[in-house]
Amino acid sequence: MWNSRNTGYIFNVNELPERCNLYVVGQFPMDLGDEFGILKEDEDAMISLIEANKIVYLRVGFKYEQDWYSILCPEDANVVKTQKIDIIVNFLKKHNIRGLFMWFPFLLKGDIPNMSQKLNDFITSIKNEVEGLKVGIEFYAFEQISNKTRIDFTLINEVIDHFVIDFTNLNECDANSKKYGLDPITSESMLSIEEITNIVTKSAVDQSKLFAKIQASVKIPSDLVAKGALTVTTYSKYCDDQEDSSRWCGNPSKLSYDQGAYVAQLYSGIFIEYLDTDDFLCNCGCKKFPVTNLIIDGWQKCDFTTCPKLDTKAI
């Protein structure tokens, strides 16, 4: 599960979906030198979740420029160890955080010599300091898995615990997405979850560690937002009668349920992106976090219960 920012959601551990047992919260930006840049509200959320016996992962990335080259191929490895790894390790130990979630857009570039081995070494150096630590990394099937020259999974399968396959925003918000949903399971005209799964299951990725990242957010066509503005918004706004969301794209309730049911056949778990872009204000009339709960219902083979306003909005 994820907790993003700038949605207006106020964190309350007592109202989160009960069936979610792992949360990825906050971010440690690795481009701030000795400064630990995690937001105070994110740290407070982590503490509340841990006190509620939830499993919490810390997200690791960058605040400004994605520069994993400087971390995996540093001119002075000792400086990186002191300024980066030690700070992460100390924070993990301080709060008894159980895992890391690493986002590596640098993998798209493929410009790091012996990248897979360096990634293995980096993760191992942190795991050696934190007993029982789990590490998850997000992957994109077409750019990172189908290209066999980019990543050697035989070198990282052992140290990575969750290979999270991205099933979000597979298609632009257009007439097809408006009709069928952003991330259809099967399709002849759109990129589908089944198409990506076919790539993943034929790869060298450890199939026992596959997790699916499923969408619980709404997409706005780029021509409706200012240049450079976010095109992702919440289901609370999507279902708000005061918003003109007639061209916005979300997933109908049956598709969210079917996504959970489909990945349950092949994947070890689900990550839902984002929790706070779901309907946290109950504007859709189906209690809080209806999309998240629909996905989990499908995963757990519960009876399907539609959310009518989601389906009306999708037409």
GROMACS .gro file of C-alpha atoms in nm:
model
  315
    1MET     CA    1   0.000   0.000   0.000
    2TRP     CA    2   0.107   0.356  -0.065
    3ASN     CA    3   0.047   0.691   0.092
    4SER     CA    4   0.109   0.980  -0.148
    5ARG     CA    5   0.086   1.355  -0.090
    6ASN     CA    6  -0.111   1.667  -0.181
    7THR     CA    7  -0.451   1.496  -0.196
    8GLY     CA    8  -0.604   1.654   0.112
    9TYR     CA    9  -0.619   1.324   0.297
   10ILE     CA   10  -0.544   1.349   0.669
   11PHE     CA   11  -0.384   1.030   0.794
   12ASN     CA   12  -0.585   0.837   1.052
   13VAL     CA   13  -0.464   0.488   1.136
   14ASN     CA   14  -0.806   0.394   1.277
   15GLU     CA   15  -0.991   0.438   0.947
   16LEU     CA   16  -0.754   0.253   0.713
   17PRO     CA   17  -0.878  -0.063   0.538
   18GLU     CA   18  -0.843  -0.342   0.794
   19ARG     CA   19  -0.722  -0.598   0.539
   20CYS     CA   20  -0.415  -0.397   0.441
   21ASN     CA   21  -0.118  -0.529   0.635
   22LEU     CA   22   0.178  -0.359   0.467
   23TYR     CA   23   0.223   0.013   0.410
   24VAL     CA   24   0.493   0.197   0.219
   25VAL     CA   25   0.510   0.545   0.366
   26GLY     CA   26   0.725   0.850   0.310
   27GLN     CA   27   1.051   0.876   0.128
   28PHE     CA   28   1.416   0.906   0.222
   29PRO     CA   29   1.572   1.132  -0.043
   30MET     CA   30   1.927   1.022  -0.110
   31ASP     CA   31   2.033   1.353  -0.264
   32LEU     CA   32   2.025   1.560   0.056
   33GLY     CA   33   2.366   1.470   0.195
   34ASP     CA   34   2.357   1.419   0.572
   35GLU     CA   35   2.010   1.566   0.602
   36PHE     CA   36   1.733   1.313   0.652
   37GLY     CA   37   1.452   1.455   0.445
   38ILE     CA   38   1.152   1.249   0.550
   39LEU     CA   39   0.849   1.462   0.634
   40LYS     CA   40   0.740   1.480   0.997
   41GLU     CA   41   0.385   1.373   0.911
   42ASP     CA   42   0.521   1.067   0.729
   43GLU     CA   43   0.733   0.971   1.027
   44ASP     CA   44   0.432   1.015   1.257
   45ALA     CA   45   0.226   0.793   1.025
   46MET     CA   46   0.494   0.525   1.037
   47ILE     CA   47   0.497   0.531   1.416
   48SER     CA   48   0.116   0.502   1.431
   49LEU     CA   49   0.115   0.209   1.189
   50ILE     CA   50   0.389   0.025   1.374
   51GLU     CA   51   0.205   0.073   1.703
   52ALA     CA   52  -0.100  -0.079   1.531
   53ASN     CA   53   0.110  -0.387   1.443
   54LYS     CA   54   0.120  -0.309   1.071
   55ILE     CA   55   0.423  -0.387   0.858
   56VAL     CA   56   0.585  -0.062   0.742
   57TYR     CA   57   0.831  -0.007   0.459
   58LEU     CA   58   1.030   0.309   0.396
   59ARG     CA   59   1.050   0.435   0.039
   60VAL     CA   60   1.397   0.529  -0.086
   61GLY     CA   61   1.458   0.756  -0.380
   62PHE     CA   62   1.558   1.112  -0.465
   63LYS     CA   63   1.398   1.450  -0.407
   64TYR     CA   64   1.545   1.639  -0.699
   65GLU     CA   65   1.741   1.454  -0.966
   66GLN     CA   66   1.731   1.076  -1.001
   67ASP     CA   67   2.101   0.991  -0.981
   68TRP     CA   68   2.148   0.629  -0.882
   69TYR     CA   69   2.480   0.634  -1.066
   70SER     CA   70   2.625   0.839  -0.779
   71ILE     CA   71   2.507   0.575  -0.531
   72LEU     CA   72   2.599   0.256  -0.715
   73CYS     CA   73   2.917   0.391  -0.876
   74PRO     CA   74   3.047   0.650  -0.628
   75GLU     CA   75   3.391   0.802  -0.655
   76ASP     CA   76   3.429   0.752  -0.281
   77ALA     CA   77   3.242   0.445  -0.155
   78ASN     CA   78   3.318   0.534   0.207
   79VAL     CA   79   3.136   0.865   0.175
   80VAL     CA   80   2.829   0.691   0.038
   81LYS     CA   81   2.841   0.437   0.321
   82THR     CA   82   2.863   0.711   0.582
   83GLN     CA   83   2.619   0.961   0.437
   84LYS     CA   84   2.358   0.733   0.285
   85ILE     CA   85   2.352   0.374   0.403
   86ASP     CA   86   2.423   0.446   0.768
   87ILE     CA   87   2.151   0.710   0.786
   88ILE     CA   88   1.897   0.471   0.632
   89VAL     CA   89   2.002   0.187   0.860
   90ASN     CA   90   1.978   0.404   1.173
   91PHE     CA   91   1.628   0.521   1.080
   92LEU     CA   92   1.511   0.166   1.010
   93LYS     CA   93   1.643   0.045   1.344
   94LYS     CA   94   1.507   0.345   1.536
   95HIS     CA   95   1.149   0.278   1.428
   96ASN     CA   96   1.164  -0.099   1.376
   97ILE     CA   97   1.075  -0.061   1.010
   98ARG     CA   98   1.056  -0.398   0.840
   99GLY     CA   99   1.142  -0.316   0.482
  100LEU     CA  100   1.253  -0.081   0.206
  101PHE     CA  101   1.079  -0.005  -0.117
  102MET     CA  102   1.322   0.121  -0.381
  103TRP     CA  103   1.216   0.303  -0.694
  104PHE     CA  104   1.480   0.282  -0.965
  105PRO     CA  105   1.398   0.485  -1.277
  106PHE     CA  106   1.772   0.475  -1.350
  107LEU     CA  107   1.714   0.120  -1.471
  108LEU     CA  108   1.548   0.267  -1.777
  109LYS     CA  109   1.878   0.416  -1.885
  110GLY     CA  110   2.089   0.104  -1.853
  111ASP     CA  111   2.405   0.312  -1.834
  112ILE     CA  112   2.559   0.168  -1.516
  113PRO     CA  113   2.840  -0.085  -1.572
  114ASN     CA  114   2.771  -0.420  -1.398
  115MET     CA  115   2.448  -0.266  -1.271
  116SER     CA  116   2.287  -0.589  -1.148
  117GLN     CA  117   2.588  -0.684  -0.937
  118LYS     CA  118   2.616  -0.331  -0.796
  119LEU     CA  119   2.248  -0.336  -0.708
  120ASN     CA  120   2.300  -0.671  -0.537
  121ASP     CA  121   2.593  -0.532  -0.337
  122PHE     CA  122   2.402  -0.217  -0.236
  123ILE     CA  123   2.100  -0.407  -0.107
  124THR     CA  124   2.317  -0.667   0.065
  125SER     CA  125   2.512  -0.398   0.249
  126ILE     CA  126   2.187  -0.267   0.403
  127LYS     CA  127   2.043  -0.611   0.476
  128ASN     CA  128   2.363  -0.706   0.658
  129GLU     CA  129   2.298  -0.421   0.901
  130VAL     CA  130   1.924  -0.480   0.959
  131GLU     CA  131   1.822  -0.832   1.051
  132GLY     CA  132   1.516  -0.963   0.866
  133LEU     CA  133   1.487  -0.660   0.638
  134LYS     CA  134   1.274  -0.708   0.324
  135VAL     CA  135   1.335  -0.514   0.003
  136GLY     CA  136   1.091  -0.447  -0.276
  137ILE     CA  137   1.166  -0.291  -0.614
  138GLU     CA  138   0.924  -0.175  -0.880
  139PHE     CA  139   0.975  -0.290  -1.238
  140TYR     CA  140   0.827  -0.199  -1.574
  141ALA     CA  141   0.775  -0.504  -1.794
  142PHE     CA  142   0.853  -0.356  -2.134
  143GLU     CA  143   1.152  -0.139  -2.046
  144GLN     CA  144   1.318  -0.347  -1.775
  145ILE     CA  145   1.208  -0.710  -1.797
  146SER     CA  146   1.166  -0.780  -2.167
  147ASN     CA  147   1.510  -0.624  -2.238
  148LYS     CA  148   1.737  -0.911  -2.132
  149THR     CA  149   2.055  -0.703  -2.172
  150ARG     CA  150   1.948  -0.445  -1.915
  151ILE     CA  151   1.907  -0.647  -1.595
  152ASP     CA  152   2.048  -0.985  -1.500
  153PHE     CA  153   1.784  -1.114  -1.262
  154THR     CA  154   1.997  -1.417  -1.171
  155LEU     CA  155   2.219  -1.172  -0.980
  156ILE     CA  156   1.941  -1.001  -0.785
  157ASN     CA  157   1.671  -1.268  -0.740
  158GLU     CA  158   1.813  -1.376  -0.406
  159VAL     CA  159   1.843  -1.034  -0.240
  160ILE     CA  160   1.511  -0.886  -0.358
  161ASP     CA  161   1.201  -1.001  -0.172
  162HIS     CA  162   0.928  -0.832  -0.376
  163PHE     CA  163   0.942  -0.780  -0.751
  164VAL     CA  164   0.658  -0.532  -0.785
  165ILE     CA  165   0.523  -0.526  -1.141
  166ASP     CA  166   0.359  -0.197  -1.236
  167PHE     CA  167   0.003  -0.234  -1.370
  168THR     CA  168  -0.092   0.133  -1.325
  169ASN     CA  169  -0.159   0.396  -1.591
  170LEU     CA  170  -0.113   0.141  -1.869
  171ASN     CA  171  -0.307   0.363  -2.110
  172GLU     CA  172  -0.376   0.729  -2.165
  173CYS     CA  173  -0.707   0.872  -2.055
  174ASP     CA  174  -0.902   0.862  -2.381
  175ALA     CA  175  -1.227   0.723  -2.521
  176ASN     CA  176  -1.113   0.362  -2.479
  177SER     CA  177  -0.997   0.411  -2.120
  178LYS     CA  178  -1.319   0.594  -2.040
  179LYS     CA  179  -1.517   0.296  -2.169
  180TYR     CA  180  -1.306   0.000  -2.053
  181GLY     CA  181  -1.094   0.138  -1.770
  182LEU     CA  182  -0.731   0.246  -1.754
  183ASP     CA  183  -0.585  -0.099  -1.694
  184PRO     CA  184  -0.795  -0.372  -1.861
  185ILE     CA  185  -0.709  -0.734  -1.793
  186THR     CA  186  -0.742  -0.832  -2.160
  187SER     CA  187  -0.778  -0.613  -2.468
  188GLU     CA  188  -0.715  -0.617  -2.841
  189SER     CA  189  -0.676  -0.240  -2.866
  190MET     CA  190  -0.523  -0.137  -2.532
  191LEU     CA  191  -0.221  -0.237  -2.325
  192SER     CA  192  -0.345  -0.499  -2.080
  193ILE     CA  193  -0.247  -0.666  -1.754
  194GLU     CA  194  -0.246  -1.002  -1.930
  195GLU     CA  195   0.004  -0.877  -2.189
  196ILE     CA  196   0.244  -0.760  -1.918
  197THR     CA  197   0.201  -1.078  -1.716
  198ASN     CA  198   0.293  -1.281  -2.023
  199ILE     CA  199   0.627  -1.098  -2.040
  200VAL     CA  200   0.694  -1.137  -1.669
  201THR     CA  201   0.614  -1.508  -1.646
  202LYS     CA  202   0.850  -1.584  -1.934
  203SER     CA  203   1.139  -1.393  -1.775
  204ALA     CA  204   1.414  -1.489  -1.531
  205VAL     CA  205   1.247  -1.298  -1.248
  206ASP     CA  206   1.188  -1.518  -0.941
  207GLN     CA  207   0.822  -1.607  -0.998
  208SER     CA  208   0.765  -1.678  -0.628
  209LYS     CA  209   0.831  -1.314  -0.539
  210LEU     CA  210   0.599  -1.139  -0.783
  211PHE     CA  211   0.375  -0.861  -0.653
  212ALA     CA  212   0.128  -0.662  -0.862
  213LYS     CA  213   0.089  -0.285  -0.826
  214ILE     CA  214  -0.275  -0.202  -0.900
  215GLN     CA  215  -0.426   0.140  -0.957
  216ALA     CA  216  -0.664   0.311  -0.716
  217SER     CA  217  -0.640   0.657  -0.870
  218VAL     CA  218  -0.813   0.857  -1.142
  219LYS     CA  219  -0.647   1.005  -1.449
  220ILE     CA  220  -0.731   1.338  -1.610
  221PRO     CA  221  -0.663   1.400  -1.982
  222SER     CA  222  -0.351   1.614  -2.020
  223ASP     CA  223  -0.539   1.879  -2.217
  224LEU     CA  224  -0.756   1.953  -1.913
  225VAL     CA  225  -0.469   2.041  -1.678
  226ALA     CA  226  -0.208   2.314  -1.681
  227LYS     CA  227   0.129   2.233  -1.832
  228GLY     CA  228   0.341   2.042  -1.583
  229ALA     CA  229   0.047   1.979  -1.347
  230LEU     CA  230  -0.042   1.635  -1.217
  231THR     CA  231  -0.288   1.434  -1.423
  232VAL     CA  232  -0.359   1.190  -1.137
  233THR     CA  233  -0.638   1.271  -0.893
  234THR     CA  234  -0.860   1.106  -0.634
  235TYR     CA  235  -1.181   0.909  -0.652
  236SER     CA  236  -1.320   1.153  -0.396
  237LYS     CA  237  -1.295   1.427  -0.658
  238TYR     CA  238  -1.407   1.190  -0.935
  239CYS     CA  239  -1.734   1.123  -0.748
  240ASP     CA  240  -1.781   1.481  -0.628
  241ASP     CA  241  -2.091   1.622  -0.799
  242GLN     CA  242  -1.929   1.967  -0.789
  243GLU     CA  243  -1.647   1.850  -1.020
  244ASP     CA  244  -1.678   1.827  -1.398
  245SER     CA  245  -1.525   1.482  -1.425
  246SER     CA  246  -1.709   1.372  -1.738
  247ARG     CA  247  -1.383   1.315  -1.928
  248TRP     CA  248  -1.181   1.175  -1.639
  249CYS     CA  249  -1.083   0.807  -1.643
  250GLY     CA  250  -1.122   0.562  -1.357
  251ASN     CA  251  -1.170   0.189  -1.333
  252PRO     CA  252  -1.527   0.059  -1.301
  253SER     CA  253  -1.597  -0.144  -0.989
  254LYS     CA  254  -1.605  -0.486  -1.160
  255LEU     CA  255  -1.267  -0.422  -1.325
  256SER     CA  256  -1.105  -0.339  -0.989
  257TYR     CA  257  -1.252  -0.658  -0.844
  258ASP     CA  258  -1.140  -0.865  -1.144
  259GLN     CA  259  -0.788  -0.721  -1.125
  260GLY     CA  260  -0.755  -0.850  -0.769
  261ALA     CA  261  -0.893  -1.189  -0.869
  262TYR     CA  262  -0.665  -1.217  -1.173
  263VAL     CA  263  -0.338  -1.138  -0.997
  264ALA     CA  264  -0.428  -1.374  -0.711
  265GLN     CA  265  -0.373  -1.661  -0.956
  266LEU     CA  266  -0.011  -1.571  -1.036
  267TYR     CA  267   0.122  -1.319  -0.785
  268SER     CA  268   0.226  -1.341  -0.420
  269GLY     CA  269   0.073  -1.010  -0.318
  270ILE     CA  270  -0.069  -0.676  -0.426
  271PHE     CA  271   0.048  -0.320  -0.379
  272ILE     CA  272  -0.227  -0.061  -0.427
  273GLU     CA  273  -0.132   0.282  -0.561
  274TYR     CA  274  -0.233   0.510  -0.400
  275LEU     CA  275  -0.437   0.467  -0.083
  276ASP     CA  276  -0.511   0.837  -0.050
  277THR     CA  277  -0.623   0.873  -0.411
  278ASP     CA  278  -0.910   0.636  -0.338
  279ASP     CA  279  -1.241   0.779  -0.216
  280PHE     CA  280  -1.151   0.875   0.141
  281LEU     CA  281  -1.445   1.119   0.168
  282CYS     CA  282  -1.718   0.864   0.081
  283ASN     CA  283  -1.832   1.076  -0.215
  284CYS     CA  284  -1.890   0.760  -0.420
  285GLY     CA  285  -2.144   0.637  -0.165
  286CYS     CA  286  -1.965   0.307  -0.093
  287LYS     CA  287  -1.790   0.381   0.237
  288LYS     CA  288  -1.424   0.482   0.256
  289PHE     CA  289  -1.165   0.339   0.014
  290PRO     CA  290  -1.412   0.150  -0.211
  291VAL     CA  291  -1.162   0.080  -0.491
  292THR     CA  292  -0.903  -0.059  -0.250
  293ASN     CA  293  -1.164  -0.283  -0.094
  294LEU     CA  294  -1.290  -0.402  -0.435
  295ILE     CA  295  -0.936  -0.506  -0.532
  296ILE     CA  296  -0.890  -0.690  -0.203
  297ASP     CA  297  -1.232  -0.855  -0.241
  298GLY     CA  298  -1.120  -0.997  -0.573
  299TRP     CA  299  -0.788  -1.108  -0.425
  300GLN     CA  300  -0.961  -1.285  -0.135
  301LYS     CA  301  -1.238  -1.434  -0.353
  302CYS     CA  302  -1.511  -1.251  -0.164
  303ASP     CA  303  -1.852  -1.195  -0.321
  304PHE     CA  304  -1.855  -0.903  -0.563
  305THR     CA  305  -2.055  -0.598  -0.457
  306THR     CA  306  -2.073  -0.317  -0.708
  307CYS     CA  307  -2.024   0.052  -0.635
  308PRO     CA  308  -2.289   0.206  -0.866
  309LYS     CA  309  -2.149   0.560  -0.879
  310LEU     CA  310  -1.810   0.432  -0.996
  311ASP     CA  311  -1.980   0.252  -1.282
  312THR     CA  312  -2.196   0.550  -1.373
  313LYS     CA  313  -1.889   0.773  -1.384
  314ALA     CA  314  -1.707   0.524  -1.609
  315ILE     CA  315  -1.971   0.546  -1.884
   0.00000   0.00000   0.00000
